[in-house]
Amino acid sequence: MMSEDFGEEDSFGARAMQERTHAELQEMVSSHNILAFIKGNRLMPQCGYSGTLVNILQSLSVPFETVDVLADERIRQGIKDFSNWPTIPQLYLGGEFIGGADIVIELFQSGELQEMIEVAAAS
Amino acid sequence: MSLQALIEEKLTTELTPSHIEVINESGNHGAPLGAESHFKVIVVSTKFEGKPLLARHRMVNAALKEELVEDIHALSMTTRTPAQWAAEGGDKVEPTPPCAGGSTSR
């Protein structure tokens, strides 16, 4: 098929792009103790799930960073592949993926999140 | 088959739950009438025993892998073992936050 060569070239280019995004995301999560990928920013989250996550982090009075996935389609798709997690928001503590909004809410309610956040904030 | 029914069927096949609820919450999120975009699932299964939350959610995500790529915009889940479910009284599920409508795709 004539399109085969182009197909391979495309997938090679796409793979190189994916690897670059992966490296970039790895750098982002490793260089922040508490990092949340959300829709919108912390002052104006664009989705209830992202808003809930931001509210919980704010209530714990620790410094944290957010990344707006709506601002960059490459990051939006990239972070899903990176964590093998299909939805936004996503919380990372000390470079480790913790989960989405439901998990963060449950960990917060059980008191586990507060402990994990203290450890992450101190590292 | 509706997406709601498909989700229920797939989760039932994969996780053999003793209790399952699939709730279409799309109407709470400014989606048009009849939309199937936002769902909440409650799954009670012995397969969750000894597994942390993240692993349980990954099991649900894996069962709905294809649907999560395009069709499902948001999926909220409650995962319990039968013992946990019984201890909680079986019906205590927190409402999910409303969506502010910031994204029209996915």
Short mmCIF file of C-alpha atoms in Angstrom, two decimals:
data_model
loop_
_atom_site.label_atom_id
_atom_site.label_comp_id
_atom_site.label_asym_id
_atom_site.label_seq_id
_atom_site.Cartn_x
_atom_site.Cartn_y
_atom_site.Cartn_z
CA MET A 1 0.00 0.00 0.00
CA MET A 2 1.25 3.43 -0.92
CA SER A 3 0.38 4.96 2.37
CA GLU A 4 2.48 2.49 4.34
CA ASP A 5 5.69 4.51 4.32
CA PHE A 6 3.90 7.61 5.44
CA GLY A 7 2.17 5.62 8.12
CA GLU A 8 5.46 4.46 9.57
CA GLU A 9 6.92 7.92 9.43
CA ASP A 10 3.88 9.32 11.21
CA SER A 11 4.00 6.75 13.95
CA PHE A 12 7.72 7.31 14.38
CA GLY A 13 7.17 11.04 14.72
CA ALA A 14 4.27 10.47 17.07
CA ARG A 15 6.36 8.15 19.21
CA ALA A 16 9.20 10.69 19.46
CA MET A 17 6.63 13.30 20.49
CA GLN A 18 5.15 10.95 23.09
CA GLU A 19 8.57 10.25 24.54
CA ARG A 20 9.29 13.96 24.80
CA THR A 21 5.96 14.59 26.54
CA HIS A 22 6.59 11.66 28.87
CA ALA A 23 10.02 13.06 29.84
CA GLU A 24 8.50 16.48 30.39
CA LEU A 25 5.76 15.09 32.63
CA GLN A 26 8.27 13.00 34.56
CA GLU A 27 10.26 16.18 35.21
CA MET A 28 7.11 18.03 36.30
CA VAL A 29 5.93 15.41 38.80
CA SER A 30 9.40 14.77 40.23
CA SER A 31 10.18 18.44 40.78
CA HIS A 32 7.01 19.24 42.75
CA ASN A 33 6.11 17.73 46.10
CA ILE A 34 2.39 18.31 45.57
CA LEU A 35 1.16 18.66 42.00
CA ALA A 36 -2.38 18.50 40.66
CA PHE A 37 -3.38 18.30 37.00
CA ILE A 38 -6.75 20.03 36.75
CA LYS A 39 -9.17 21.67 34.34
CA GLY A 40 -8.77 25.42 34.76
CA ASN A 41 -6.64 27.05 37.44
CA ARG A 42 -6.88 26.98 41.20
CA LEU A 43 -8.76 30.29 41.34
CA MET A 44 -11.25 29.23 38.72
CA PRO A 45 -11.47 25.48 38.25
CA GLN A 46 -13.53 24.59 35.18
CA CYS A 47 -15.02 21.39 36.51
CA GLY A 48 -16.56 20.32 39.82
CA TYR A 49 -14.13 17.43 40.25
CA SER A 50 -11.10 19.71 39.78
CA GLY A 51 -12.71 22.27 42.11
CA THR A 52 -13.19 19.67 44.82
CA LEU A 53 -9.56 18.57 44.60
CA VAL A 54 -8.35 22.20 44.82
CA ASN A 55 -10.63 22.85 47.83
CA ILE A 56 -9.26 19.83 49.67
CA LEU A 57 -5.63 20.83 49.03
CA GLN A 58 -6.36 24.41 50.10
CA SER A 59 -8.01 23.24 53.30
CA LEU A 60 -4.78 21.45 54.25
CA SER A 61 -2.80 24.73 54.14
CA VAL A 62 0.18 23.39 52.24
CA PRO A 63 1.84 24.86 49.17
CA PHE A 64 0.87 23.03 45.99
CA GLU A 65 1.09 23.56 42.25
CA THR A 66 -1.56 23.03 39.59
CA VAL A 67 -1.30 22.43 35.86
CA ASP A 68 -4.21 23.46 33.63
CA VAL A 69 -4.68 20.64 31.13
CA LEU A 70 -7.18 22.72 29.14
CA ALA A 71 -4.32 25.02 28.16
CA ASP A 72 -2.38 22.28 26.37
CA GLU A 73 -3.95 19.34 24.53
CA ARG A 74 -0.57 17.56 24.47
CA ILE A 75 -0.35 17.64 28.27
CA ARG A 76 -4.04 16.73 28.58
CA GLN A 77 -3.59 13.53 26.59
CA GLY A 78 -0.02 12.99 27.78
CA ILE A 79 -0.86 12.87 31.48
CA LYS A 80 -3.55 10.25 30.83
CA ASP A 81 -1.02 8.02 29.09
CA PHE A 82 1.67 8.80 31.67
CA SER A 83 -0.45 7.65 34.62
CA ASN A 84 -2.51 5.13 32.68
CA TRP A 85 -5.48 7.00 34.13
CA PRO A 86 -8.28 8.15 31.83
CA THR A 87 -9.64 11.22 33.61
CA ILE A 88 -8.77 14.62 35.06
CA PRO A 89 -8.05 15.72 37.82
CA GLN A 90 -4.99 13.77 38.89
CA LEU A 91 -2.96 14.24 42.06
CA TYR A 92 0.75 13.50 42.44
CA LEU A 93 2.59 13.49 45.77
CA GLY A 94 6.39 13.23 45.76
CA GLY A 95 6.34 12.14 42.14
CA GLU A 96 3.85 9.34 42.82
CA PHE A 97 0.38 9.14 41.29
CA ILE A 98 -2.25 9.09 44.03
CA GLY A 99 -5.50 9.08 42.07
CA GLY A 100 -8.44 11.09 40.81
CA ALA A 101 -11.08 13.11 42.65
CA ASP A 102 -12.94 10.13 44.16
CA ILE A 103 -9.77 8.63 45.61
CA VAL A 104 -8.57 11.97 46.98
CA ILE A 105 -11.97 12.59 48.61
CA GLU A 106 -11.99 9.16 50.26
CA LEU A 107 -8.40 9.49 51.46
CA PHE A 108 -9.23 12.94 52.83
CA GLN A 109 -12.29 11.68 54.68
CA SER A 110 -10.35 8.81 56.26
CA GLY A 111 -7.51 11.12 57.33
CA GLU A 112 -4.92 9.33 55.21
CA LEU A 113 -4.46 12.21 52.79
CA GLN A 114 -3.45 14.60 55.57
CA GLU A 115 -0.64 12.20 56.58
CA MET A 116 0.48 11.68 53.00
CA ILE A 117 0.46 15.43 52.36
CA GLU A 118 2.55 16.10 55.47
CA VAL A 119 5.13 13.59 54.33
CA ALA A 120 5.16 15.01 50.80
CA ALA A 121 5.33 18.64 51.98
CA ALA A 122 8.28 17.86 54.26
CA SER A 123 10.33 16.08 51.60
CA MET B 1 -27.98 -0.81 23.99
CA SER B 2 -27.68 2.39 25.99
CA LEU B 3 -24.25 3.34 27.27
CA GLN B 4 -25.63 2.99 30.79
CA ALA B 5 -26.64 -0.62 30.13
CA LEU B 6 -23.32 -1.34 28.43
CA ILE B 7 -21.37 -0.03 31.44
CA GLU B 8 -23.45 -2.21 33.75
CA GLU B 9 -22.95 -5.26 31.56
CA LYS B 10 -19.18 -4.83 31.29
CA LEU B 11 -18.67 -4.22 35.00
CA THR B 12 -20.89 -7.18 35.84
CA THR B 13 -18.86 -9.44 33.54
CA GLU B 14 -15.46 -8.24 34.76
CA LEU B 15 -16.06 -7.77 38.47
CA THR B 16 -18.97 -10.13 39.30
CA PRO B 17 -20.37 -7.61 41.79
CA SER B 18 -22.78 -8.53 44.56
CA HIS B 19 -24.23 -5.05 44.14
CA ILE B 20 -23.94 -2.63 41.25
CA GLU B 21 -25.51 0.73 40.46
CA VAL B 22 -24.85 2.73 37.34
CA ILE B 23 -26.27 6.23 37.63
CA ASN B 24 -26.49 8.59 34.69
CA GLU B 25 -25.63 12.00 36.13
CA SER B 26 -25.36 13.76 32.78
CA GLY B 27 -28.37 15.95 33.54
CA ASN B 28 -26.48 17.62 36.41
CA HIS B 29 -23.81 18.89 34.09
CA GLY B 30 -25.59 21.02 31.55
CA ALA B 31 -25.65 18.19 29.04
CA PRO B 32 -28.65 17.93 26.72
CA LEU B 33 -31.61 15.75 27.64
CA GLY B 34 -30.92 12.08 27.00
CA ALA B 35 -27.15 12.58 27.08
CA GLU B 36 -24.94 9.82 28.39
CA SER B 37 -21.69 11.50 29.35
CA HIS B 38 -21.41 11.66 33.15
CA PHE B 39 -21.81 8.50 35.17
CA LYS B 40 -21.46 7.37 38.72
CA VAL B 41 -20.96 3.71 39.47
CA ILE B 42 -21.20 1.87 42.76
CA VAL B 43 -19.58 -1.54 42.66
CA VAL B 44 -19.47 -4.00 45.53
CA SER B 45 -17.28 -6.99 44.80
CA THR B 46 -15.17 -9.60 46.57
CA LYS B 47 -12.56 -8.91 43.86
CA PHE B 48 -11.70 -5.67 45.68
CA GLU B 49 -10.62 -7.51 48.83
CA GLY B 50 -7.04 -6.71 49.84
CA LYS B 51 -6.74 -4.08 47.11
CA PRO B 52 -6.05 -0.38 47.76
CA LEU B 53 -8.36 2.25 46.28
CA LEU B 54 -6.10 3.04 43.35
CA ALA B 55 -5.98 -0.61 42.29
CA ARG B 56 -9.78 -0.92 42.57
CA HIS B 57 -10.35 2.17 40.45
CA ARG B 58 -7.88 0.86 37.89
CA MET B 59 -9.92 -2.37 37.70
CA VAL B 60 -13.07 -0.39 36.90
CA ASN B 61 -11.20 1.78 34.41
CA ALA B 62 -9.78 -1.31 32.73
CA ALA B 63 -13.24 -2.84 32.33
CA LEU B 64 -14.47 0.36 30.65
CA LYS B 65 -11.28 1.14 28.73
CA GLU B 66 -12.94 1.58 25.33
CA GLU B 67 -15.86 3.63 26.62
CA LEU B 68 -13.53 5.95 28.53
CA VAL B 69 -11.66 6.97 25.38
CA GLU B 70 -14.59 8.68 23.68
CA ASP B 71 -18.01 8.19 25.21
CA ILE B 72 -17.63 8.78 28.93
CA HIS B 73 -16.79 12.36 29.88
CA ALA B 74 -16.72 11.77 33.61
CA LEU B 75 -16.86 8.67 35.73
CA SER B 76 -17.20 8.82 39.47
CA MET B 77 -16.90 5.57 41.37
CA THR B 78 -17.44 4.02 44.75
CA THR B 79 -15.71 0.66 45.17
CA ARG B 80 -16.39 -1.52 48.19
CA THR B 81 -15.94 -5.05 49.37
CA PRO B 82 -19.15 -6.70 50.58
CA ALA B 83 -17.93 -6.35 54.21
CA GLN B 84 -17.26 -2.62 53.80
CA TRP B 85 -20.56 -2.11 52.04
CA ALA B 86 -22.45 -3.79 54.86
CA ALA B 87 -20.52 -1.85 57.51
CA GLU B 88 -21.44 1.42 55.84
CA GLY B 89 -25.10 0.57 55.81
CA GLY B 90 -25.17 0.03 52.10
CA ASP B 91 -26.54 3.32 50.87
CA LYS B 92 -24.22 6.07 51.99
CA VAL B 93 -22.85 7.57 48.80
CA GLU B 94 -21.70 11.16 48.62
CA PRO B 95 -23.16 13.33 45.86
CA THR B 96 -20.70 14.25 43.14
CA PRO B 97 -19.88 17.90 42.57
CA PRO B 98 -21.61 19.64 39.69
CA CYS B 99 -19.59 20.45 36.60
CA ALA B 100 -19.07 24.11 35.77
CA GLY B 101 -19.25 23.30 32.08
CA GLY B 102 -15.68 24.31 31.25
CA SER B 103 -15.18 21.60 28.70
CA THR B 104 -17.52 20.53 25.95
CA SER B 105 -15.41 17.65 24.72
CA ARG B 106 -14.60 14.61 26.83
#
